[in-house]
Backbone as a chain_set.jsonl record, in Angstrom:
{"seq": "MVPEHNSTRHDRDGVARAALLLLDEVGLADLSMRRIAGALDVQPSALYWHFASKQELLAELADRITATMPRADADVLTTARGIRDALFTYRDGAELVLSTSALRLGSSPAQTALESALRRHGADDPENRAAALLHFVLGHATLVQQRMHADSHGATIGDGVHDITAGLDRVFDLGVTALAGTPVADDEVSELPTPRRDRA", "coords": {"N": [[30.355, -11.632, 0.251], [29.284, -14.034, -1.794], [26.623, -14.592, -4.686], [24.176, -17.14, -4.633], [23.613, -18.861, -7.367], [20.01, -19.837, -9.235], [18.806, -19.505, -11.516], [17.037, -20.356, -12.924], [14.943, -21.46, -11.873], [13.652, -19.426, -9.695], [12.74, -16.079, -10.617], [12.431, -12.242, -10.65], [9.964, -11.078, -10.837], [9.081, -13.56, -10.222], [9.637, -13.985, -7.664], [9.156, -10.988, -5.899], [6.438, -12.173, -6.414], [6.04, -13.505, -4.628], [7.591, -12.618, -2.187], [4.414, -11.312, -1.345], [2.853, -12.113, -0.755], [3.497, -13.428, 1.653], [4.054, -11.421, 3.204], [1.002, -10.773, 3.329], [0.922, -13.004, 4.712], [2.26, -13.361, 6.82], [2.43, -10.729, 7.877], [4.574, -7.355, 7.578], [6.387, -6.598, 9.505], [7.84, -9.164, 9.834], [8.262, -9.579, 6.969], [11.196, -11.161, 6.105], [13.816, -11.2, 4.378], [15.217, -13.65, 4.724], [12.831, -15.313, 5.393], [11.34, -14.715, 3.37], [13.287, -15.953, 0.794], [12.961, -18.66, 2.074], [10.333, -19.22, 2.326], [10.15, -19.715, -1.033], [11.961, -22.156, -1.513], [14.868, -21.797, -1.525], [18.988, -20.673, -0.873], [18.731, -17.005, 1.218], [20.353, -15.838, -0.532], [20.613, -16.283, -2.567], [18.506, -14.511, -3.618], [19.039, -12.04, -3.611], [20.278, -11.815, -6.5], [18.403, -10.953, -7.519], [17.114, -9.061, -6.484], [19.215, -6.618, -4.913], [18.865, -4.762, -2.773], [16.605, -5.98, 0.553], [15.221, -2.946, 0.447], [14.839, -2.2, -1.872], [13.04, -4.317, -3.104], [11.292, -3.737, -0.454], [10.421, -1.992, -2.217], [8.983, -2.858, -5.283], [7.382, -3.653, -4.299], [5.51, -1.584, -3.191], [4.868, -0.325, -5.12], [3.893, -2.573, -7.047], [1.742, -3.168, -5.11], [0.082, -0.729, -5.33], [0.131, -0.483, -8.327], [-2.67, -0.786, -8.895], [-4.944, 1.277, -10.465], [-7.709, 3.694, -11.104], [-10.621, 3.789, -13.933], [-8.683, 5.918, -16.223], [-9.825, 8.913, -16.6], [-10.002, 8.5, -14.624], [-11.179, 11.131, -11.736], [-10.512, 13.514, -9.0], [-10.691, 12.211, -6.977], [-11.653, 10.213, -7.529], [-10.214, 8.467, -8.095], [-8.082, 8.53, -5.729], [-9.538, 7.354, -3.938], [-9.393, 4.978, -5.395], [-6.533, 4.728, -4.484], [-6.757, 3.946, -1.372], [-7.972, 2.128, -1.749], [-6.363, -0.185, -3.177], [-4.353, 0.354, -1.224], [-5.144, -1.047, 0.44], [-5.737, -3.609, -0.213], [-3.484, -5.912, 0.442], [-2.024, -7.38, 4.055], [-1.014, -4.266, 6.222], [-0.481, -3.37, 3.921], [-0.626, -0.183, 3.39], [1.219, 0.736, 5.77], [4.187, -0.4, 4.556], [4.12, 0.836, 1.923], [4.198, 3.531, 2.959], [6.339, 3.701, 4.302], [7.795, 3.181, 1.883], [8.296, 5.584, 0.686], [8.815, 6.945, 2.489], [11.207, 7.119, 2.337], [11.561, 7.426, -0.613], [11.288, 5.257, -2.288], [11.048, 3.653, -5.037], [8.868, 3.667, -7.947], [6.59, 5.857, -7.923], [3.56, 5.454, -8.261], [1.816, 5.813, -8.075], [1.227, 8.466, -7.028], [2.001, 9.865, -9.632], [-0.386, 9.162, -10.273], [-2.632, 10.862, -8.632], [-1.15, 13.454, -9.555], [-2.039, 13.583, -12.523], [-4.804, 13.083, -12.082], [-5.446, 15.951, -11.082], [-4.042, 18.09, -12.571], [-6.266, 17.192, -15.152], [-8.584, 18.197, -13.814], [-8.522, 21.265, -13.676], [-6.543, 21.327, -11.627], [-4.88, 23.666, -9.231], [-1.254, 24.434, -9.159], [-0.578, 21.476, -9.698], [1.489, 19.656, -8.904], [2.676, 19.854, -6.472], [-0.168, 19.555, -4.466], [-0.434, 17.562, -5.513], [1.377, 15.416, -4.187], [0.723, 16.036, -1.054], [-1.407, 15.169, -1.468], [-0.667, 12.526, -1.547], [1.047, 11.592, 1.454], [-0.725, 12.1, 2.608], [-3.643, 10.359, 2.049], [-1.738, 7.589, 2.154], [-1.198, 8.591, 5.819], [-4.109, 7.774, 6.401], [-5.137, 5.856, 5.709], [-2.82, 3.764, 6.514], [-3.704, 4.587, 9.254], [-5.516, 3.342, 9.8], [-5.355, 0.833, 9.905], [-4.098, -0.031, 11.414], [-5.609, 0.359, 13.498], [-7.27, -1.882, 12.645], [-5.59, -4.312, 13.141], [-4.627, -3.881, 15.813], [-7.505, -4.36, 16.717], [-8.744, -6.943, 15.614], [-6.619, -7.899, 17.668], [-7.164, -7.72, 20.427], [-7.144, -5.11, 21.375], [-8.33, -3.499, 21.64], [-9.989, 0.345, 22.703], [-12.442, -0.273, 23.127], [-15.918, -1.679, 23.169], [-16.82, -3.177, 22.333], [-18.67, -3.913, 20.085], [-19.461, -2.249, 18.255], [-18.443, -0.471, 14.978], [-14.68, 0.387, 14.56], [-13.918, 1.212, 13.404], [-16.065, 2.974, 11.78], [-16.608, 6.462, 10.489], [-14.821, 7.164, 9.454], [-14.118, 6.964, 6.485], [-15.591, 8.643, 5.483], [-14.874, 11.049, 6.53], [-12.006, 11.58, 5.43], [-12.644, 11.464, 2.307], [-13.606, 14.519, 2.838], [-11.038, 15.135, 3.844], [-9.332, 14.115, 1.32], [-10.917, 16.232, -0.649], [-11.216, 18.6, 0.091], [-7.427, 19.042, 0.367], [-7.622, 19.209, -2.468], [-8.979, 20.934, -3.5], [-11.282, 21.195, -4.377], [-15.401, 20.186, -3.752], [-17.439, 18.152, -2.024], [-19.819, 16.358, -2.295], [-22.913, 15.207, 0.251], [-23.905, 13.21, -1.164], [-21.716, 11.586, -2.397], [-19.589, 10.889, -1.057], [-18.061, 7.736, -0.061], [-18.447, 4.546, 0.722], [-16.606, 3.547, 3.721], [-13.646, 0.685, 2.583], [-13.757, -2.946, 3.703], [-10.628, -3.7, 5.216], [-7.624, -5.88, 4.997], [-8.208, -8.028, 7.138], [-5.998, -8.837, 9.958], [-4.485, -12.082, 11.303], [-5.951, -14.452, 13.114]], "CA": [[29.122, -12.898, -0.103], [28.51, -13.987, -3.19], [24.936, -15.223, -4.364], [23.724, -19.286, -5.184], [22.626, -17.949, -9.061], [19.887, -20.499, -10.107], [18.381, -18.665, -12.648], [16.285, -22.149, -13.57], [13.562, -22.486, -10.757], [12.842, -18.165, -9.873], [12.974, -14.9, -11.664], [12.453, -11.123, -10.802], [8.456, -11.856, -11.062], [8.732, -15.182, -8.874], [10.084, -13.122, -5.759], [8.352, -10.432, -5.961], [4.782, -12.882, -5.818], [6.218, -14.834, -3.141], [7.382, -11.948, -1.388], [3.3, -10.096, -1.771], [1.771, -13.314, -0.726], [3.681, -14.091, 2.745], [3.332, -10.304, 3.518], [-0.191, -11.701, 3.706], [0.773, -14.387, 6.027], [3.077, -12.865, 8.652], [3.104, -8.808, 7.674], [5.659, -6.471, 7.037], [7.347, -6.875, 9.891], [8.438, -10.398, 9.624], [8.995, -10.132, 6.38], [12.48, -10.933, 5.885], [15.011, -12.534, 3.071], [15.785, -15.506, 4.887], [12.288, -15.967, 4.996], [11.163, -15.184, 2.013], [14.31, -16.801, 0.971], [12.627, -20.194, 2.346], [9.296, -19.442, 0.897], [11.055, -20.635, -2.009], [12.959, -23.511, -1.167], [16.498, -21.067, -2.024], [19.122, -19.534, -0.02], [18.797, -15.034, 0.943], [21.643, -15.69, -0.913], [19.894, -16.574, -4.335], [17.445, -13.8, -3.444], [20.206, -10.71, -4.331], [20.342, -11.799, -7.775], [17.056, -10.7, -8.223], [16.795, -7.507, -6.009], [20.289, -5.567, -4.889], [18.485, -5.545, -1.92], [16.112, -5.581, 1.181], [15.011, -2.167, 0.496], [14.694, -2.428, -3.861], [12.453, -5.651, -2.842], [9.916, -3.512, -0.503], [9.758, -0.642, -3.908], [9.302, -3.414, -6.038], [6.718, -4.646, -3.634], [5.042, -0.566, -2.919], [4.917, -0.537, -6.47], [3.404, -3.722, -6.953], [0.296, -2.671, -3.993], [-0.297, 0.622, -5.78], [0.077, -0.763, -9.552], [-4.497, -0.683, -9.63], [-5.741, 1.804, -10.548], [-9.049, 3.711, -11.643], [-9.837, 4.655, -14.715], [-7.74, 7.024, -16.554], [-9.975, 9.363, -16.612], [-10.701, 9.636, -12.919], [-11.135, 12.416, -11.182], [-9.319, 12.839, -7.817], [-11.48, 11.71, -5.108], [-12.076, 8.134, -7.135], [-8.699, 8.199, -7.583], [-7.756, 9.148, -3.821], [-10.52, 5.573, -2.949], [-9.035, 4.062, -5.69], [-5.025, 3.901, -3.837], [-6.54, 3.537, -0.316], [-8.614, 0.856, -1.526], [-5.009, -0.631, -3.211], [-3.007, 0.083, 0.26], [-6.536, -2.36, 1.753], [-5.639, -5.102, -0.48], [-1.868, -6.352, 1.506], [-1.921, -6.475, 5.443], [0.129, -4.089, 5.843], [0.211, -2.39, 2.691], [-0.428, 0.989, 3.938], [2.621, 0.928, 6.702], [4.827, -0.852, 3.267], [4.351, 2.16, 0.519], [4.642, 4.668, 3.347], [7.379, 3.317, 4.145], [9.169, 3.168, 0.826], [7.845, 6.449, 0.351], [9.551, 7.931, 3.161], [13.278, 6.346, 2.141], [11.506, 8.21, -1.806], [11.928, 4.202, -3.107], [9.914, 2.618, -5.504], [8.34, 5.129, -8.917], [5.959, 5.651, -6.683], [2.867, 5.434, -9.545], [0.291, 6.583, -7.032], [2.129, 10.357, -6.61], [1.413, 10.167, -10.55], [-1.889, 8.888, -10.827], [-3.541, 11.513, -8.244], [-0.916, 14.147, -10.318], [-2.628, 13.197, -13.579], [-6.073, 14.231, -12.031], [-5.363, 16.92, -10.987], [-4.139, 18.393, -13.765], [-7.233, 17.245, -15.843], [-9.19, 19.153, -13.796], [-7.091, 22.741, -13.355], [-6.2, 22.352, -10.072], [-3.597, 24.597, -8.886], [0.127, 23.876, -7.949], [-0.958, 20.147, -9.026], [2.087, 18.918, -7.996], [2.937, 19.61, -4.918], [-0.933, 19.069, -3.904], [-0.555, 15.753, -5.405], [2.556, 15.402, -3.065], [0.168, 16.598, 0.088], [-2.672, 14.267, -1.252], [-0.214, 10.723, -1.051], [0.45, 11.959, 2.652], [-3.051, 12.146, 3.076], [-4.037, 8.149, 1.404], [-1.114, 7.115, 3.338], [-1.205, 8.126, 6.908], [-5.323, 7.837, 7.068], [-4.677, 3.989, 5.222], [-2.657, 3.364, 7.761], [-4.782, 4.836, 10.85], [-7.4, 2.164, 9.221], [-4.763, -0.239, 9.364], [-3.682, -0.253, 12.421], [-7.234, -0.087, 13.867], [-8.186, -3.003, 12.14], [-4.852, -4.469, 13.915], [-4.718, -3.614, 17.156], [-8.78, -4.646, 17.633], [-8.41, -8.888, 15.959], [-5.642, -8.627, 18.416], [-8.316, -7.513, 20.905], [-6.096, -4.651, 21.963], [-8.789, -1.432, 21.153], [-10.807, -0.335, 23.355], [-14.46, -0.333, 22.708], [-17.259, -2.59, 23.874], [-16.315, -4.482, 21.053], [-19.686, -4.366, 19.603], [-19.618, -1.254, 17.024], [-16.986, -0.343, 13.712], [-13.873, 1.147, 15.038], [-13.394, 2.438, 11.277], [-16.858, 4.066, 11.503], [-16.903, 7.828, 10.564], [-13.358, 8.269, 9.059], [-14.751, 6.937, 4.726], [-16.404, 10.826, 5.766], [-13.608, 11.461, 7.035], [-10.876, 10.647, 3.848], [-13.835, 11.848, 1.343], [-13.361, 15.354, 2.665], [-9.681, 15.769, 3.555], [-9.087, 14.179, -0.168], [-11.631, 17.311, -1.812], [-10.33, 20.125, 1.008], [-6.849, 19.364, -0.316], [-7.609, 18.772, -4.171], [-9.528, 21.983, -3.908], [-12.849, 20.627, -5.13], [-15.931, 20.315, -3.589], [-18.125, 16.813, -2.104], [-21.411, 16.261, -2.116], [-23.02, 13.564, 0.839], [-24.229, 11.388, -1.733], [-20.822, 11.5, -3.304], [-18.93, 9.872, -0.033], [-17.778, 6.49, -0.096], [-17.878, 3.333, 1.151], [-15.623, 2.466, 3.491], [-14.034, -0.957, 1.983], [-13.232, -3.306, 4.815], [-9.703, -3.372, 4.545], [-7.53, -7.278, 5.725], [-7.293, -8.032, 9.294], [-4.44, -9.848, 10.52], [-4.93, -13.846, 10.641], [-5.91, -14.82, 14.203]], "C": [[28.98, -13.195, -1.785], [27.237, -15.208, -3.466], [25.282, -16.41, -4.935], [23.075, -17.924, -5.642], [21.629, -19.312, -9.012], [18.585, -20.271, -11.012], [16.901, -19.427, -13.282], [14.651, -22.322, -13.01], [13.43, -20.162, -10.642], [13.033, -17.04, -10.795], [12.702, -13.589, -10.678], [10.896, -11.161, -9.402], [8.339, -12.694, -9.784], [8.495, -14.957, -7.688], [9.175, -12.578, -5.339], [6.737, -11.028, -5.611], [5.3, -12.961, -4.904], [6.368, -13.843, -2.074], [5.42, -11.165, -0.784], [2.487, -11.768, -0.979], [2.134, -14.003, 0.971], [3.619, -12.912, 3.73], [1.753, -10.279, 4.085], [-0.684, -12.519, 4.688], [1.796, -14.104, 7.596], [3.357, -11.361, 8.449], [3.969, -8.85, 7.633], [7.052, -6.283, 8.638], [7.724, -8.368, 11.017], [8.004, -10.493, 8.665], [10.257, -9.82, 6.539], [12.924, -11.7, 4.975], [14.762, -13.932, 3.322], [13.521, -16.516, 4.96], [11.466, -15.909, 3.74], [12.387, -16.12, 0.88], [13.333, -18.596, 0.647], [10.819, -21.275, 2.394], [9.03, -19.633, -0.716], [11.834, -21.522, -2.801], [14.853, -22.726, -1.637], [16.653, -20.405, -0.732], [19.233, -18.157, -0.396], [19.813, -15.219, -0.133], [20.943, -15.184, -2.556], [18.933, -15.173, -4.225], [18.648, -12.408, -4.02], [20.661, -10.753, -6.011], [19.043, -10.844, -8.878], [16.418, -8.751, -8.226], [18.234, -7.269, -5.155], [20.53, -6.396, -3.155], [16.829, -5.369, -0.916], [14.346, -4.123, 0.852], [14.109, -2.298, -0.774], [13.439, -3.064, -3.696], [10.654, -4.869, -2.758], [9.423, -2.573, -1.685], [9.424, -1.038, -4.52], [7.35, -3.868, -5.86], [5.097, -3.791, -3.151], [4.411, -0.365, -4.381], [3.967, -1.726, -7.763], [1.48, -3.379, -6.84], [-0.016, -1.918, -5.053], [-0.575, 1.269, -7.552], [-1.971, 0.008, -10.051], [-4.798, 0.759, -9.329], [-7.033, 2.847, -10.54], [-8.774, 4.018, -13.709], [-8.782, 5.94, -15.433], [-8.222, 8.981, -16.142], [-10.642, 10.192, -16.05], [-11.439, 10.029, -12.127], [-10.421, 12.455, -9.505], [-9.961, 12.548, -6.932], [-11.86, 10.628, -5.603], [-10.517, 7.841, -7.446], [-7.933, 7.552, -6.276], [-8.114, 8.212, -3.6], [-9.517, 4.709, -4.05], [-6.784, 3.052, -5.738], [-4.965, 3.258, -2.536], [-7.174, 2.236, -0.534], [-7.52, -0.713, -1.692], [-4.127, -0.929, -1.942], [-4.187, -1.359, 1.21], [-6.168, -3.922, 1.383], [-5.339, -6.14, 0.445], [-2.532, -5.897, 2.433], [-1.212, -6.067, 5.278], [1.073, -3.075, 5.124], [0.491, -0.212, 2.646], [1.109, 1.096, 4.67], [4.351, 0.463, 5.543], [5.046, 0.396, 2.431], [4.281, 2.93, 1.402], [5.852, 4.313, 3.852], [8.729, 3.588, 3.455], [9.466, 4.785, 0.281], [8.1, 7.851, 1.144], [10.887, 7.407, 2.714], [12.769, 6.578, 0.406], [12.245, 6.672, -2.187], [10.944, 4.11, -3.48], [9.945, 4.308, -7.191], [7.475, 5.557, -8.685], [4.43, 6.578, -8.408], [1.143, 5.962, -9.01], [0.158, 7.981, -7.033], [1.283, 10.904, -8.358], [-0.209, 10.333, -10.682], [-3.319, 10.11, -9.965], [-2.712, 12.888, -8.91], [-1.499, 14.48, -12.239], [-3.805, 13.764, -13.375], [-6.386, 15.456, -11.174], [-4.886, 17.872, -11.872], [-5.181, 18.057, -14.836], [-8.081, 18.001, -15.812], [-8.95, 20.418, -13.515], [-6.776, 22.111, -12.521], [-4.696, 22.992, -10.261], [-2.074, 23.97, -8.23], [-0.046, 21.877, -8.18], [0.498, 19.005, -8.371], [2.309, 18.383, -6.487], [1.454, 19.424, -3.802], [-1.356, 17.115, -4.219], [-0.102, 14.765, -4.389], [1.626, 15.339, -1.684], [-1.538, 15.339, -0.022], [-2.036, 12.394, -0.666], [0.559, 10.759, 0.388], [-0.459, 11.233, 2.644], [-3.333, 11.213, 3.381], [-2.871, 7.745, 2.335], [-1.508, 6.851, 4.654], [-2.916, 7.568, 6.967], [-5.231, 6.376, 6.353], [-4.02, 3.148, 6.813], [-2.949, 3.502, 9.218], [-5.593, 3.648, 11.596], [-6.856, 0.686, 9.544], [-4.454, -1.075, 11.05], [-4.589, -0.335, 13.998], [-7.914, -1.084, 14.138], [-6.472, -4.487, 13.142], [-5.049, -4.923, 14.564], [-6.363, -4.465, 17.339], [-8.471, -6.617, 16.734], [-7.448, -8.565, 17.177], [-6.318, -8.21, 19.469], [-7.689, -6.233, 22.18], [-6.668, -2.808, 21.74], [-10.165, -1.312, 22.227], [-12.379, 0.229, 22.957], [-14.346, -1.235, 23.211], [-17.021, -3.71, 22.568], [-17.9, -4.61, 20.145], [-19.896, -3.802, 18.355], [-17.915, -1.319, 16.174], [-16.208, 0.894, 14.736], [-13.761, 1.847, 13.501], [-14.531, 3.426, 10.935], [-16.18, 5.799, 11.535], [-15.188, 7.931, 9.658], [-13.781, 7.462, 7.24], [-15.051, 8.968, 4.456], [-14.831, 11.385, 5.639], [-11.376, 11.851, 5.535], [-11.22, 11.624, 3.261], [-12.842, 13.694, 1.888], [-11.518, 16.15, 3.336], [-8.832, 15.414, 1.999], [-9.433, 16.218, -1.213], [-10.741, 18.329, -0.955], [-8.329, 20.178, 0.36], [-6.769, 19.157, -1.474], [-7.8, 19.862, -4.357], [-10.509, 22.225, -4.174], [-13.827, 20.182, -4.373], [-16.54, 19.05, -2.757], [-19.342, 16.875, -1.578], [-21.094, 15.547, -0.627], [-23.434, 13.109, 0.181], [-23.253, 11.112, -2.207], [-19.548, 10.464, -2.678], [-19.188, 8.065, -0.55], [-17.727, 5.662, 0.809], [-16.74, 3.367, 2.409], [-15.062, 1.579, 3.718], [-12.373, -1.549, 3.269], [-11.518, -3.574, 4.169], [-9.22, -5.216, 5.361], [-7.555, -6.594, 6.264], [-6.552, -9.072, 9.254], [-5.188, -11.424, 11.552], [-4.503, -14.611, 12.615], [-4.279, -15.568, 14.664]], "O": [[28.579, -12.46, -2.687], [26.966, -16.23, -2.836], [26.308, -16.712, -5.545], [22.553, -16.901, -5.198], [22.352, -20.258, -8.7], [17.556, -20.946, -11.028], [15.994, -18.94, -13.956], [13.663, -22.931, -13.421], [13.087, -19.628, -11.697], [13.592, -17.302, -11.859], [12.779, -14.025, -9.529], [10.748, -11.215, -8.181], [7.726, -12.536, -8.729], [7.664, -15.369, -6.879], [8.345, -13.094, -4.591], [5.985, -10.514, -4.783], [4.851, -12.202, -4.046], [5.612, -13.902, -1.104], [5.413, -10.508, 0.257], [1.274, -11.974, -1.006], [1.389, -14.823, 1.509], [3.247, -13.11, 4.886], [1.443, -9.794, 5.173], [-1.754, -12.76, 5.248], [1.9, -14.492, 8.76], [4.41, -10.845, 8.824], [4.613, -9.899, 7.62], [8.231, -5.932, 8.61], [7.821, -8.546, 12.231], [7.153, -11.383, 8.646], [10.667, -8.73, 6.937], [12.467, -12.823, 4.76], [14.361, -14.897, 2.672], [13.134, -17.658, 4.71], [10.996, -16.897, 3.176], [11.897, -17.031, 0.212], [13.149, -19.305, -0.343], [10.35, -22.412, 2.437], [7.98, -19.674, -1.359], [12.196, -21.66, -3.969], [15.801, -23.418, -2.008], [15.87, -19.915, 0.081], [19.576, -17.758, -1.509], [19.959, -14.116, -0.66], [20.877, -14.176, -3.259], [18.673, -14.882, -5.392], [18.689, -12.196, -5.232], [21.268, -9.854, -6.593], [18.868, -10.413, -10.018], [15.895, -7.898, -8.944], [18.268, -8.267, -4.435], [21.185, -7.273, -2.592], [15.914, -4.75, -1.46], [13.129, -4.27, 0.97], [12.89, -2.469, -0.733], [12.521, -2.389, -4.16], [9.678, -5.587, -2.544], [8.245, -2.442, -2.018], [9.032, -0.161, -5.289], [6.482, -4.187, -6.673], [4.039, -4.356, -2.873], [3.185, -0.262, -4.432], [3.605, -1.56, -8.928], [0.536, -3.334, -7.629], [-0.518, -2.604, -5.943], [-1.007, 2.323, -8.019], [-2.376, 0.777, -10.923], [-4.877, 1.287, -8.22], [-7.522, 2.655, -9.426], [-7.807, 4.248, -14.436], [-8.258, 6.793, -14.716], [-7.529, 9.897, -15.698], [-11.258, 11.251, -16.174], [-12.396, 9.361, -11.736], [-9.905, 11.468, -8.979], [-9.48, 12.775, -5.821], [-12.378, 9.807, -4.846], [-9.852, 6.949, -6.918], [-7.423, 6.461, -6.022], [-7.295, 7.583, -2.93], [-8.868, 3.78, -3.57], [-6.171, 2.102, -6.226], [-4.084, 2.483, -2.164], [-7.029, 1.314, 0.268], [-7.554, -1.753, -1.033], [-3.463, -1.925, -1.654], [-4.009, -2.161, 2.126], [-6.204, -4.951, 2.059], [-6.078, -6.923, 1.042], [-3.264, -4.907, 2.45], [-0.363, -6.537, 4.521], [2.138, -2.469, 5.245], [1.296, 0.584, 2.163], [2.06, 1.545, 4.03], [5.435, 0.985, 5.801], [6.168, 0.889, 2.321], [4.249, 3.934, 0.69], [6.582, 5.256, 3.551], [9.867, 3.915, 3.793], [10.467, 5.168, -0.325], [7.88, 9.036, 0.895], [11.634, 7.802, 3.609], [13.538, 5.909, -0.283], [13.46, 6.633, -2.378], [9.917, 4.317, -2.833], [10.62, 5.326, -7.347], [7.163, 6.023, -9.781], [4.438, 7.596, -9.099], [0.021, 6.269, -9.411], [-0.918, 8.58, -7.038], [0.436, 11.787, -8.499], [-0.943, 11.253, -11.042], [-4.471, 10.245, -10.377], [-3.538, 13.8, -8.933], [-1.276, 15.487, -12.91], [-4.165, 14.719, -14.064], [-7.479, 15.778, -10.708], [-5.702, 18.794, -11.869], [-4.982, 18.848, -15.758], [-8.581, 18.572, -16.782], [-9.659, 20.567, -12.52], [-5.879, 22.951, -12.454], [-3.79, 22.851, -11.081], [-1.866, 23.306, -7.214], [0.218, 21.073, -7.286], [0.461, 17.991, -7.674], [2.225, 17.375, -5.785], [1.638, 19.209, -2.604], [-1.956, 16.162, -3.722], [-0.668, 13.794, -3.887], [1.896, 14.294, -1.092], [-2.327, 14.922, 0.825], [-2.518, 11.529, 0.066], [0.816, 9.581, 0.636], [-0.813, 10.054, 2.667], [-3.413, 10.836, 4.55], [-3.25, 7.558, 3.491], [-1.959, 5.775, 5.047], [-2.98, 6.698, 7.836], [-5.396, 5.66, 7.34], [-4.473, 2.406, 7.685], [-2.57, 2.777, 10.137], [-5.995, 3.234, 12.683], [-7.523, -0.348, 9.507], [-4.581, -2.207, 11.518], [-4.337, -0.843, 15.091], [-8.693, -1.385, 15.043], [-6.88, -5.522, 13.669], [-5.524, -6.059, 14.595], [-6.341, -5.297, 18.246], [-7.964, -7.458, 17.476], [-7.73, -9.458, 17.975], [-5.345, -8.608, 20.11], [-7.738, -6.34, 23.405], [-6.131, -1.702, 21.693], [-10.997, -2.164, 22.537], [-12.982, 1.214, 22.531], [-13.342, -1.774, 23.678], [-17.174, -4.899, 22.288], [-18.048, -5.669, 19.534], [-20.374, -4.447, 17.422], [-16.837, -1.833, 16.471], [-16.698, 1.83, 15.367], [-13.524, 2.909, 12.926], [-14.387, 4.389, 10.181], [-15.442, 6.235, 12.419], [-14.671, 9.018, 9.4], [-12.944, 8.205, 6.727], [-14.814, 9.912, 3.703], [-14.067, 11.923, 4.838], [-10.227, 12.207, 5.274], [-10.58, 12.672, 3.347], [-11.741, 14.003, 1.431], [-11.076, 17.295, 3.236], [-7.951, 16.144, 1.546], [-8.742, 16.961, -1.909], [-9.67, 18.771, -1.369], [-7.919, 21.264, -0.05], [-5.628, 18.821, -1.791], [-7.116, 20.361, -5.251], [-10.881, 23.394, -4.281], [-13.25, 19.243, -3.825], [-15.473, 18.434, -2.769], [-19.738, 17.403, -0.54], [-19.978, 15.289, -0.175], [-23.668, 11.99, 0.635], [-23.451, 10.049, -2.796], [-18.838, 9.659, -3.28], [-20.095, 7.468, -1.129], [-17.006, 5.887, 1.781], [-15.648, 3.139, 1.89], [-15.331, 1.065, 4.803], [-11.227, -1.205, 3.556], [-11.237, -3.628, 2.972], [-10.035, -5.807, 6.07], [-7.298, -5.394, 6.355], [-6.582, -10.054, 8.513], [-6.194, -11.515, 12.257], [-3.466, -15.022, 13.134], [-4.098, -16.003, 15.801]]}, "num_chains": 1, "name": "protein.A"}
């Protein structure tokens, strides 16, 4: 298949930005190349001038989602919270980053940031600890987003009054500090940010 090229209309950055906007609108399951092309008013084949495959595009989106990090001298817990918050910025953000990480796609800025924080604070085996921490952060954020997704569709078991994510902020901080090998005081526990709810 020979892709159609119209470089005057869209570039790689424009395609990625359009895909992120569409991710928020339709979610990961419905984020197809055809739908992205429709949003840009081009043929799907035109997208392949900028990304060789959908997997390459998703890897780019994952890197963009996790690119916002805390300050360079942040500790491990602050860094992990920053990654979690970035995942919550987009609908299905955690699932998207988890799927690309599982396939070893993208540059993994999140794991690099965790490893740097671990090294700054003298943790042993920072490379493997960073990998373990990223797995935990991705799994935790995916769990929260799935609960929010189910709640927005009335599929959760509960009274509809209480916060279905209550207590998960404490679980997150305990998990991060356990894997990092650093203690956390009660007054250091963060409030879990509100993830993006699916549009009804």
